[in-house]
Coordinates of C-alpha atoms in Angstrom, one line a residue:
Chain A
M1 CA -27.5 3.6 -22.3
L2 CA -28.4 5.6 -19.4
T3 CA -32.3 6.6 -19.8
L4 CA -34.1 9.1 -18.1
R5 CA -36.8 7.0 -17.7
D6 CA -34.8 4.8 -15.4
A7 CA -32.9 7.7 -13.7
L8 CA -36.0 9.3 -12.6
T9 CA -37.3 5.7 -11.4
S10 CA -34.6 5.3 -9.2
N11 CA -34.7 7.7 -6.8
R12 CA -31.7 9.0 -7.3
F13 CA -30.9 12.4 -7.9
V14 CA -31.1 13.3 -11.7
I15 CA -29.1 15.9 -13.8
T16 CA -29.7 16.5 -17.4
A17 CA -28.3 19.3 -19.4
E18 CA -29.5 21.1 -22.5
I19 CA -27.6 21.4 -25.7
C20 CA -28.1 23.5 -28.3
P21 CA -28.2 22.3 -32.2
P22 CA -25.8 23.8 -34.2
K23 CA -26.7 26.7 -36.9
G24 CA -25.8 24.8 -39.8
T25 CA -24.8 21.1 -40.7
D26 CA -21.5 21.0 -39.1
T27 CA -22.1 18.9 -36.0
T28 CA -18.7 18.3 -34.8
A29 CA -18.4 20.9 -31.9
F30 CA -22.2 19.5 -31.1
I31 CA -21.1 15.9 -30.8
K32 CA -17.9 16.9 -29.0
N33 CA -20.2 18.6 -26.5
A34 CA -22.4 15.6 -25.9
Q35 CA -19.5 13.5 -25.6
L36 CA -18.3 15.5 -22.7
L37 CA -21.8 14.9 -21.0
K38 CA -21.7 11.1 -21.8
N39 CA -22.0 9.2 -18.3
R40 CA -22.3 12.4 -16.6
I41 CA -26.3 13.0 -17.2
A42 CA -29.1 11.3 -17.5
A43 CA -30.1 13.1 -20.5
A44 CA -29.6 15.9 -22.8
N45 CA -32.1 18.2 -23.8
V46 CA -32.3 19.7 -27.4
T47 CA -33.6 22.7 -27.8
D48 CA -36.2 23.4 -30.8
N49 CA -35.0 26.6 -32.6
Q50 CA -34.5 28.2 -29.2
R51 CA -35.6 31.9 -29.1
A52 CA -37.1 31.3 -32.4
V53 CA -33.5 31.4 -34.1
M54 CA -33.2 28.7 -37.0
R55 CA -30.8 26.0 -36.5
L56 CA -30.5 22.1 -37.0
S57 CA -33.6 20.3 -36.4
S58 CA -34.1 19.2 -32.6
L59 CA -35.6 15.6 -34.2
A60 CA -32.2 15.5 -35.9
C61 CA -29.7 16.2 -33.0
S62 CA -31.9 14.2 -30.7
V63 CA -31.2 11.2 -33.0
L64 CA -27.2 12.3 -33.4
L65 CA -27.3 12.0 -29.4
L66 CA -29.0 8.5 -29.5
K67 CA -25.9 7.7 -31.9
E68 CA -23.5 8.7 -29.3
G69 CA -25.2 6.7 -26.6
I70 CA -26.9 9.9 -24.7
D71 CA -30.9 9.6 -24.0
P72 CA -31.9 12.7 -25.8
V73 CA -35.0 14.7 -24.5
F74 CA -36.5 15.9 -27.8
Q75 CA -37.8 19.4 -27.1
M76 CA -40.6 20.2 -28.9
T77 CA -42.1 23.9 -29.4
C78 CA -45.9 24.7 -30.8
R79 CA -44.4 27.9 -32.8
D80 CA -43.7 26.3 -36.3
R81 CA -45.4 23.3 -37.0
N82 CA -49.1 22.6 -36.8
R83 CA -51.0 20.0 -35.4
I84 CA -50.4 17.5 -38.4
A85 CA -46.8 18.3 -38.7
L86 CA -46.2 18.0 -34.8
Q87 CA -48.2 14.6 -34.5
S88 CA -46.3 13.3 -37.6
D89 CA -42.9 14.4 -36.0
I90 CA -43.7 13.0 -32.7
L91 CA -44.5 9.3 -34.3
G92 CA -41.5 10.1 -36.3
A93 CA -39.4 11.0 -33.2
W94 CA -40.6 7.4 -31.4
T95 CA -39.8 5.2 -34.4
L96 CA -36.1 6.7 -34.8
G97 CA -35.4 5.6 -30.9
I98 CA -36.4 9.0 -29.1
S99 CA -38.4 8.1 -25.9
N100 CA -38.6 11.6 -24.3
I101 CA -40.3 14.9 -25.2
L102 CA -40.4 18.2 -23.6
A103 CA -43.7 20.0 -24.6
L104 CA -43.3 23.9 -25.3
S105 CA -45.2 26.4 -26.4
G106 CA -42.2 28.1 -27.7
D107 CA -40.5 31.8 -28.1
H108 CA -42.2 34.0 -30.4
V109 CA -41.0 34.6 -34.0
S110 CA -40.7 38.4 -33.2
F111 CA -37.3 37.2 -30.8
G112 CA -35.6 35.5 -33.6
D113 CA -33.8 35.8 -37.2
H114 CA -37.2 35.1 -39.2
R115 CA -39.1 38.1 -37.4
E116 CA -41.1 37.7 -41.0
A117 CA -42.3 34.2 -40.2
K118 CA -45.8 33.1 -39.5
P119 CA -46.4 32.0 -36.0
V120 CA -48.2 28.8 -35.9
F121 CA -49.3 27.9 -32.4
D122 CA -52.1 25.7 -33.8
L123 CA -51.8 24.1 -30.2
D124 CA -50.5 25.0 -27.1
S125 CA -48.1 23.7 -24.7
V126 CA -51.0 21.9 -22.4
Q127 CA -53.0 20.5 -25.6
L128 CA -49.6 19.2 -27.0
V129 CA -49.0 17.4 -23.6
Q130 CA -52.7 15.8 -24.3
T131 CA -51.9 15.2 -27.9
I132 CA -48.3 13.2 -26.9
S133 CA -50.7 11.1 -24.4
K134 CA -53.3 10.3 -27.2
L135 CA -50.4 9.0 -29.2
N136 CA -48.9 7.1 -26.1
N137 CA -52.2 5.5 -26.4
A138 CA -52.1 4.8 -30.2
R139 CA -54.7 6.9 -30.7
N140 CA -54.3 10.5 -32.9
M141 CA -55.7 13.6 -31.4
N142 CA -58.8 13.4 -33.0
D143 CA -59.3 9.8 -31.6
T144 CA -58.5 7.3 -34.4
S145 CA -56.7 4.6 -33.7
L146 CA -52.8 4.0 -35.4
N147 CA -51.5 0.8 -36.2
S148 CA -49.1 1.1 -33.0
G149 CA -48.4 4.2 -30.6
T150 CA -45.6 5.6 -29.0
D151 CA -44.7 5.1 -25.2
F152 CA -42.9 8.7 -24.6
L153 CA -42.0 9.9 -21.4
I154 CA -43.8 13.3 -21.4
G155 CA -42.5 16.2 -20.1
A156 CA -43.0 20.3 -19.5
V157 CA -41.9 23.2 -18.0
V158 CA -43.1 25.3 -15.4
A159 CA -41.6 28.8 -14.0
P160 CA -41.5 28.7 -10.2
E161 CA -40.9 32.4 -10.0
A162 CA -43.6 33.6 -12.4
N163 CA -45.3 36.7 -10.9
P164 CA -48.2 36.3 -10.7
L165 CA -47.8 32.6 -9.9
E166 CA -51.4 31.5 -9.5
P167 CA -52.3 31.2 -13.3
E168 CA -48.9 29.5 -13.6
M169 CA -49.7 27.2 -10.9
I170 CA -53.0 26.5 -12.7
K171 CA -51.2 26.0 -16.0
F172 CA -49.0 23.6 -14.2
E173 CA -51.9 21.5 -13.1
K174 CA -53.2 21.2 -16.4
K175 CA -50.0 20.1 -17.7
V176 CA -49.8 17.7 -15.1
L177 CA -53.6 17.1 -15.8
A178 CA -52.5 16.2 -19.5
G179 CA -50.0 13.9 -18.8
A180 CA -46.7 15.6 -18.3
R181 CA -44.7 13.2 -16.0
F182 CA -41.5 15.7 -15.4
F183 CA -41.0 19.0 -15.1
Q184 CA -37.8 21.1 -15.9
T185 CA -38.4 24.0 -14.5
Q186 CA -37.1 27.7 -15.5
A187 CA -33.8 28.9 -13.9
F188 CA -34.2 30.6 -10.5
Y189 CA -31.7 32.1 -7.7
D190 CA -34.4 31.9 -4.5
M191 CA -34.0 28.7 -3.6
E192 CA -36.4 29.2 -0.6
N193 CA -39.1 30.2 -2.8
F194 CA -38.2 27.2 -5.1
K195 CA -38.7 24.9 -2.1
R196 CA -42.0 26.2 -1.4
F197 CA -42.7 25.6 -5.1
Y198 CA -41.2 22.1 -4.6
E199 CA -43.6 21.0 -2.0
Y200 CA -46.5 22.4 -3.9
A201 CA -45.5 20.4 -6.7
K202 CA -45.0 17.1 -5.0
R203 CA -48.4 16.9 -4.2
F204 CA -48.9 15.3 -7.7
D205 CA -47.3 12.5 -9.1
V206 CA -44.3 14.4 -11.2
K207 CA -40.2 14.4 -11.2
I208 CA -39.2 18.4 -11.1
L209 CA -35.7 18.9 -12.2
A210 CA -34.6 22.1 -11.0
G211 CA -33.3 24.9 -13.4
I212 CA -29.9 25.7 -12.9
L213 CA -28.5 28.2 -15.4
L214 CA -25.1 29.1 -15.6
L215 CA -23.9 32.5 -14.8
K216 CA -21.1 33.5 -16.9
S217 CA -20.4 37.0 -15.8
A218 CA -22.5 39.7 -14.0
K219 CA -23.1 41.1 -17.1
M220 CA -25.1 37.9 -18.2
A221 CA -27.1 38.4 -15.0
H222 CA -27.7 41.9 -15.4
F223 CA -28.9 40.7 -19.2
L224 CA -31.1 38.3 -17.9
N225 CA -32.6 40.5 -15.2
K226 CA -33.6 43.1 -18.1
N227 CA -34.3 40.6 -20.9
V228 CA -35.6 37.1 -19.9
P229 CA -38.8 36.9 -18.6
G230 CA -39.1 34.8 -15.4
V231 CA -35.9 34.8 -14.0
T232 CA -34.6 36.9 -11.8
V233 CA -31.1 37.2 -10.2
P234 CA -30.8 38.4 -6.9
T235 CA -28.3 41.6 -6.0
N236 CA -26.2 39.5 -3.7
I237 CA -25.4 36.9 -6.3
I238 CA -24.7 39.7 -9.1
E239 CA -22.4 41.1 -6.2
E240 CA -20.7 37.7 -5.7
L241 CA -19.8 37.5 -9.2
E242 CA -18.9 41.3 -9.5
S243 CA -16.2 40.6 -7.1
A244 CA -14.7 37.6 -8.1
P245 CA -11.6 37.4 -10.2
D246 CA -12.9 35.2 -12.6
Q247 CA -16.4 35.7 -13.3
L248 CA -17.3 32.5 -15.1
E249 CA -15.3 30.4 -12.4
K250 CA -17.9 32.0 -9.8
G251 CA -20.7 31.3 -12.2
I252 CA -19.6 27.5 -12.0
E253 CA -19.5 27.6 -7.8
I254 CA -23.0 29.2 -7.7
A255 CA -24.3 26.3 -10.0
A256 CA -22.7 23.9 -8.3
R257 CA -24.1 25.3 -4.8
Q258 CA -27.0 25.2 -6.0
I259 CA -27.3 21.7 -7.2
R260 CA -25.6 20.7 -3.9
E261 CA -28.5 22.4 -1.7
L262 CA -31.0 20.8 -4.3
K263 CA -29.9 17.6 -3.9
T264 CA -30.8 17.5 -0.4
F265 CA -34.6 17.8 -1.1
C266 CA -35.1 17.9 -4.8
D267 CA -35.9 15.1 -7.6
G268 CA -33.0 16.6 -9.8
A269 CA -31.2 19.2 -11.9
H270 CA -31.6 20.9 -15.3
I271 CA -28.3 22.6 -16.3
M272 CA -28.6 25.2 -18.8
A273 CA -25.2 26.5 -19.9
I274 CA -25.8 28.3 -23.1
G275 CA -22.5 28.4 -25.4
Q276 CA -20.8 26.9 -22.3
E277 CA -21.5 23.2 -22.5
E278 CA -18.1 22.1 -21.9
N279 CA -18.4 23.5 -18.1
V280 CA -21.1 21.5 -17.4
P281 CA -19.3 18.3 -16.1
K282 CA -17.1 21.0 -14.0
I283 CA -20.3 22.3 -12.5
I284 CA -21.2 18.4 -12.1
E285 CA -18.4 17.4 -10.4
S286 CA -18.0 20.8 -8.1
A287 CA -21.2 19.8 -6.6
N288 CA -20.2 16.0 -5.7
Chain B
M1 CA -63.7 49.6 -37.7
I2 CA -61.5 48.2 -40.5
I3 CA -58.0 49.6 -39.9
T4 CA -56.1 50.6 -43.0
R5 CA -52.9 51.9 -43.6
K6 CA -51.6 53.7 -46.6
K7 CA -49.0 52.0 -48.9
N8 CA -45.7 53.4 -49.6
F9 CA -46.4 55.9 -52.6
N10 CA -43.2 54.3 -54.8
K11 CA -45.4 51.3 -54.5
I12 CA -48.5 52.9 -56.4
L13 CA -46.2 54.6 -58.7
E14 CA -45.1 51.3 -59.5
Y15 CA -48.4 49.9 -60.0
L16 CA -49.3 52.8 -62.2
E17 CA -46.6 52.5 -64.3
G18 CA -47.0 53.0 -67.9
K19 CA -50.4 54.0 -67.2
T20 CA -51.6 57.7 -67.6
T21 CA -54.9 57.8 -66.6
V22 CA -56.6 57.1 -63.0
F23 CA -59.9 57.0 -61.6
L24 CA -59.6 57.1 -57.8
F25 CA -62.1 55.3 -54.9
G26 CA -62.1 56.7 -51.6
C27 CA -64.6 55.2 -48.6
N28 CA -66.4 57.5 -46.5
A29 CA -66.4 54.8 -43.7
C30 CA -63.5 53.1 -41.9
A31 CA -60.7 54.4 -44.5
E32 CA -62.0 58.0 -44.0
Q33 CA -61.9 57.3 -40.2
C34 CA -58.5 56.3 -40.8
E35 CA -57.7 59.0 -42.6
T36 CA -56.5 57.1 -45.5
G37 CA -59.5 56.9 -47.9
G38 CA -61.7 60.0 -47.0
E39 CA -61.9 63.4 -49.4
N40 CA -58.5 64.5 -47.9
E41 CA -56.5 61.7 -48.5
V42 CA -58.3 61.6 -52.3
K43 CA -57.5 64.9 -52.7
E44 CA -53.6 64.5 -51.5
M45 CA -53.7 61.4 -53.5
T46 CA -54.7 63.6 -56.8
N47 CA -52.3 66.4 -56.2
L48 CA -49.5 63.8 -55.6
L49 CA -50.3 61.7 -58.8
E50 CA -51.0 64.7 -61.1
K51 CA -46.8 65.9 -60.0
R52 CA -46.2 62.8 -61.5
G53 CA -47.7 63.5 -64.6
K54 CA -50.8 61.3 -64.2
K55 CA -54.0 62.7 -65.1
I56 CA -57.1 62.0 -62.8
T57 CA -60.1 61.3 -64.8
G58 CA -62.1 61.5 -61.8
F59 CA -63.2 60.0 -58.1
S60 CA -65.6 58.8 -56.1
I61 CA -66.0 58.6 -52.3
P62 CA -69.2 55.9 -51.6
D63 CA -70.6 55.6 -48.0
E64 CA -69.3 52.2 -47.9
T65 CA -67.2 51.2 -50.6
C66 CA -67.3 47.3 -49.9
Y67 CA -71.2 47.3 -50.9
T68 CA -71.2 46.1 -54.5
M69 CA -74.5 47.7 -54.7
L70 CA -73.0 51.5 -54.1
I71 CA -70.1 50.4 -56.6
K72 CA -72.1 49.2 -59.2
K73 CA -74.0 53.1 -58.7
T74 CA -70.8 54.4 -59.0
F75 CA -69.8 53.0 -62.0
R76 CA -73.0 53.9 -63.5
E77 CA -72.8 57.6 -62.5
N78 CA -69.1 58.1 -63.8
R79 CA -69.0 55.5 -66.6
D80 CA -67.5 58.1 -69.0
D81 CA -64.7 58.6 -66.6
I82 CA -64.1 55.3 -65.6
T83 CA -64.2 54.6 -69.0
A84 CA -61.2 57.2 -69.6
A85 CA -59.0 55.8 -66.9
D86 CA -56.2 53.4 -67.4
A87 CA -56.7 52.1 -64.1
L88 CA -58.7 52.5 -60.8
L89 CA -56.4 53.3 -57.7
V90 CA -58.9 52.2 -54.9
M91 CA -57.9 53.8 -51.0
A92 CA -60.2 51.3 -49.1
C93 CA -60.0 48.1 -47.3
G94 CA -59.0 45.0 -49.0
A95 CA -63.0 44.4 -49.0
G96 CA -63.5 47.9 -51.1
V97 CA -60.4 46.8 -53.6
K98 CA -62.5 43.6 -54.1
A99 CA -66.0 45.2 -54.5
V100 CA -64.1 47.6 -57.4
A101 CA -62.4 45.0 -58.9
D102 CA -65.5 42.7 -59.4
I103 CA -67.5 45.3 -61.0
A104 CA -64.7 46.6 -63.1
G105 CA -64.3 43.1 -64.7
D106 CA -61.5 41.4 -66.6
E107 CA -60.2 44.4 -68.8
K108 CA -59.7 47.3 -66.3
P109 CA -56.9 47.1 -63.8
V110 CA -57.8 48.2 -60.1
F111 CA -55.2 48.2 -57.6
P112 CA -55.0 48.7 -53.5
A113 CA -53.6 52.2 -52.2
L114 CA -54.0 51.0 -48.2
D115 CA -52.7 48.0 -46.5
T116 CA -55.5 46.5 -44.7
L117 CA -54.7 45.5 -41.0
Y118 CA -57.5 44.7 -38.5
L119 CA -60.9 45.0 -36.8
A120 CA -60.5 47.5 -34.6
N121 CA -62.4 49.0 -31.4
V122 CA -62.2 52.8 -31.5
A123 CA -60.9 54.3 -28.0
R124 CA -61.7 57.7 -29.3
Y125 CA -61.1 59.4 -32.8
G126 CA -58.4 58.4 -34.4
H127 CA -57.3 55.7 -31.3
F128 CA -57.4 52.3 -32.3
S129 CA -56.8 49.0 -31.2
E130 CA -57.5 45.1 -32.1
G131 CA -60.9 44.3 -31.0
C132 CA -61.7 41.1 -32.7
A133 CA -59.6 38.2 -34.6
M134 CA -63.0 36.9 -36.2
C135 CA -61.7 33.5 -35.4
G136 CA -65.3 32.0 -35.7
E137 CA -65.9 30.1 -32.4
C138 CA -66.4 32.9 -29.6
L139 CA -64.7 32.2 -26.6
L140 CA -65.1 35.2 -24.6
G141 CA -67.9 33.4 -22.4
E142 CA -64.7 31.7 -20.6
T143 CA -62.2 34.1 -20.7
G144 CA -64.3 37.2 -18.9
G145 CA -64.9 38.9 -22.2
I146 CA -60.5 39.3 -22.9
C147 CA -60.2 37.3 -25.8
P148 CA -56.7 35.6 -26.1
H149 CA -56.9 35.0 -29.7
T150 CA -56.6 38.8 -30.4
D151 CA -54.6 40.2 -27.6
C152 CA -52.3 37.2 -26.9
P153 CA -49.7 37.1 -29.7
K154 CA -49.3 33.4 -29.4
G155 CA -52.9 32.9 -29.2
L156 CA -52.6 30.4 -26.3
L157 CA -55.8 28.8 -25.1
N158 CA -54.8 27.1 -21.4
G159 CA -53.0 29.9 -19.7
P160 CA -49.7 32.3 -20.0
C161 CA -46.7 30.9 -21.6
G162 CA -43.4 31.7 -19.4
G163 CA -42.7 35.1 -21.4
V164 CA -45.0 37.0 -18.6
V165 CA -42.9 39.4 -16.7
N166 CA -44.6 41.3 -13.9
G167 CA -47.8 40.7 -15.5
K168 CA -46.9 42.3 -19.1
C169 CA -46.2 40.5 -22.5
E170 CA -42.7 39.6 -23.9
V171 CA -43.7 40.1 -26.8
N172 CA -44.3 43.7 -26.4
I173 CA -43.7 45.0 -22.8
Q174 CA -46.4 47.7 -22.9
N175 CA -48.7 45.2 -23.2
E176 CA -50.7 43.5 -20.2
C177 CA -50.5 39.6 -20.5
A178 CA -53.7 38.7 -22.0
W179 CA -53.8 35.8 -19.8
I180 CA -52.8 37.5 -16.5
R181 CA -55.9 40.2 -17.5
I182 CA -58.2 37.1 -17.8
Y183 CA -57.3 35.3 -14.5
T184 CA -57.5 38.5 -12.8
R185 CA -61.0 39.1 -13.8
L186 CA -62.3 35.6 -13.6
K187 CA -60.8 35.7 -10.1
K188 CA -62.8 38.8 -9.3
Q189 CA -65.8 37.1 -10.5
G190 CA -65.1 33.9 -8.7
R191 CA -64.7 32.0 -11.9
L192 CA -61.6 30.6 -11.4
E193 CA -62.5 27.0 -12.1
V194 CA -63.5 27.8 -15.5
L195 CA -59.6 28.6 -16.2
K196 CA -58.6 25.2 -14.5
R197 CA -60.6 23.3 -17.3
I198 CA -58.3 22.5 -20.3
T199 CA -59.6 24.2 -23.3
P200 CA -59.2 22.0 -26.4
P201 CA -57.8 23.1 -29.6
K202 CA -59.5 25.6 -31.8
D203 CA -61.2 24.3 -34.7
Y204 CA -59.8 26.0 -37.9
S205 CA -62.5 24.2 -40.1
V206 CA -64.7 27.3 -39.5
Q207 CA -62.2 29.5 -41.3
I208 CA -62.0 27.5 -44.6
K209 CA -62.3 30.3 -47.3
P210 CA -63.6 32.0 -49.1
R211 CA -66.6 32.1 -46.4
N212 CA -70.2 33.7 -47.8
T213 CA -73.0 34.1 -45.5
I214 CA -76.8 34.7 -46.5
I215 CA -79.1 35.6 -43.7
E216 CA -82.4 33.1 -43.1
S217 CA -84.7 36.2 -44.0
R218 CA -82.9 36.8 -47.3
K219 CA -82.4 33.4 -48.3
K220 CA -85.9 33.4 -50.5
T221 CA -85.4 36.7 -52.3
Q222 CA -81.8 36.2 -53.7

């Protein structure tokens, strides 16, 4: 099996993609999407109740990917579990064969389909990274030694277009200090701006996978600008989509173009296709 | 200031089903300022309940309904009216309801007329904002006097989440992100190095409930 760890140490351009677990127990479409991505990507991220909408667990879906021969990136948010449950699930993930975790704060429950839920946030993303590092050293977060530990490749996220940027960069550095070794970035469309971030980030011993969000239509671009924090689709991209006969095709072309350019300087790309996973192979092929 | 909100009147009628006589408690402190348990609201509740065929045997608006001693006094002064009531309805915060329930004992049903929301700052009369989450481990010294527990919906301790939109909070876009405010203030004070330190997880063991405190100078006289 191709692994993310091997890919990141190979110094080749690394591509990961996101797959969203199903809303229920029928995993047919999830597995089908996963099979389409097999051997085309280094690893597949499994989202953890993304946007606070309850879905099949990220841990279970990560194991399903392993069975398909795909290296999963087990996404873990701090929203739904306290420190005991988080650590226990991290250990559990390791024993089930998972070796990459992406640590996130998580979207607030007020966005999701269970607005009445208690938002946990017992730890934050920096503390979660720190906790995984401890478990990697066979100790729990209170320094009690474990009979055997984990050896996760720890990832985290960063928003290169955050405004203001400095507090986001301070947090990025804390995540690095806590033990994050790769970063998957929030989606961006301004490549020059991203290059500046990349130059800064490369001062640290981390791999950066640039966030590529597939634009399905100009309508989606407007929606992102209005509703999704930290993502800005510039006017020229929106116009490009609007003037295209097939907006989805144009979106695929834009994503491929971004990846082609990233290949000239960046460690890799992380493709988020949100419901369009079947188009990820096309993006990757067009970027060759 | 403890902020309270009136419960839906139907909920109160549900509590009082089968009860014909009611004694009302207000509170002349926080609930009076919230216009949920002052004299006007107690009168209003009296009218509403009378229209539904309830008999109000009496009422009391203690200066602070959370003070057990004041409630004991109220019970002494209104013994007959309270005895005559099938139920006691308390228009005060939860601590007020608890104080009344503790004194009322096991036989007399006590019901809340309000929901208790938060500990607030008062900007001006009738303008409240959450002031303190009472987490038990004050962090304000490290955060420029802006509280991430109180002002960040996620209570994050190490900086803003990815949900900041031009300095605003994604959960409520009207609000400034607490962490951007903390950053801005610490920067102005030349204290950004504080923000660069990793803040460890919170110790929730300080919040094990219920909590009781007797101040040192009172320990001998208890």
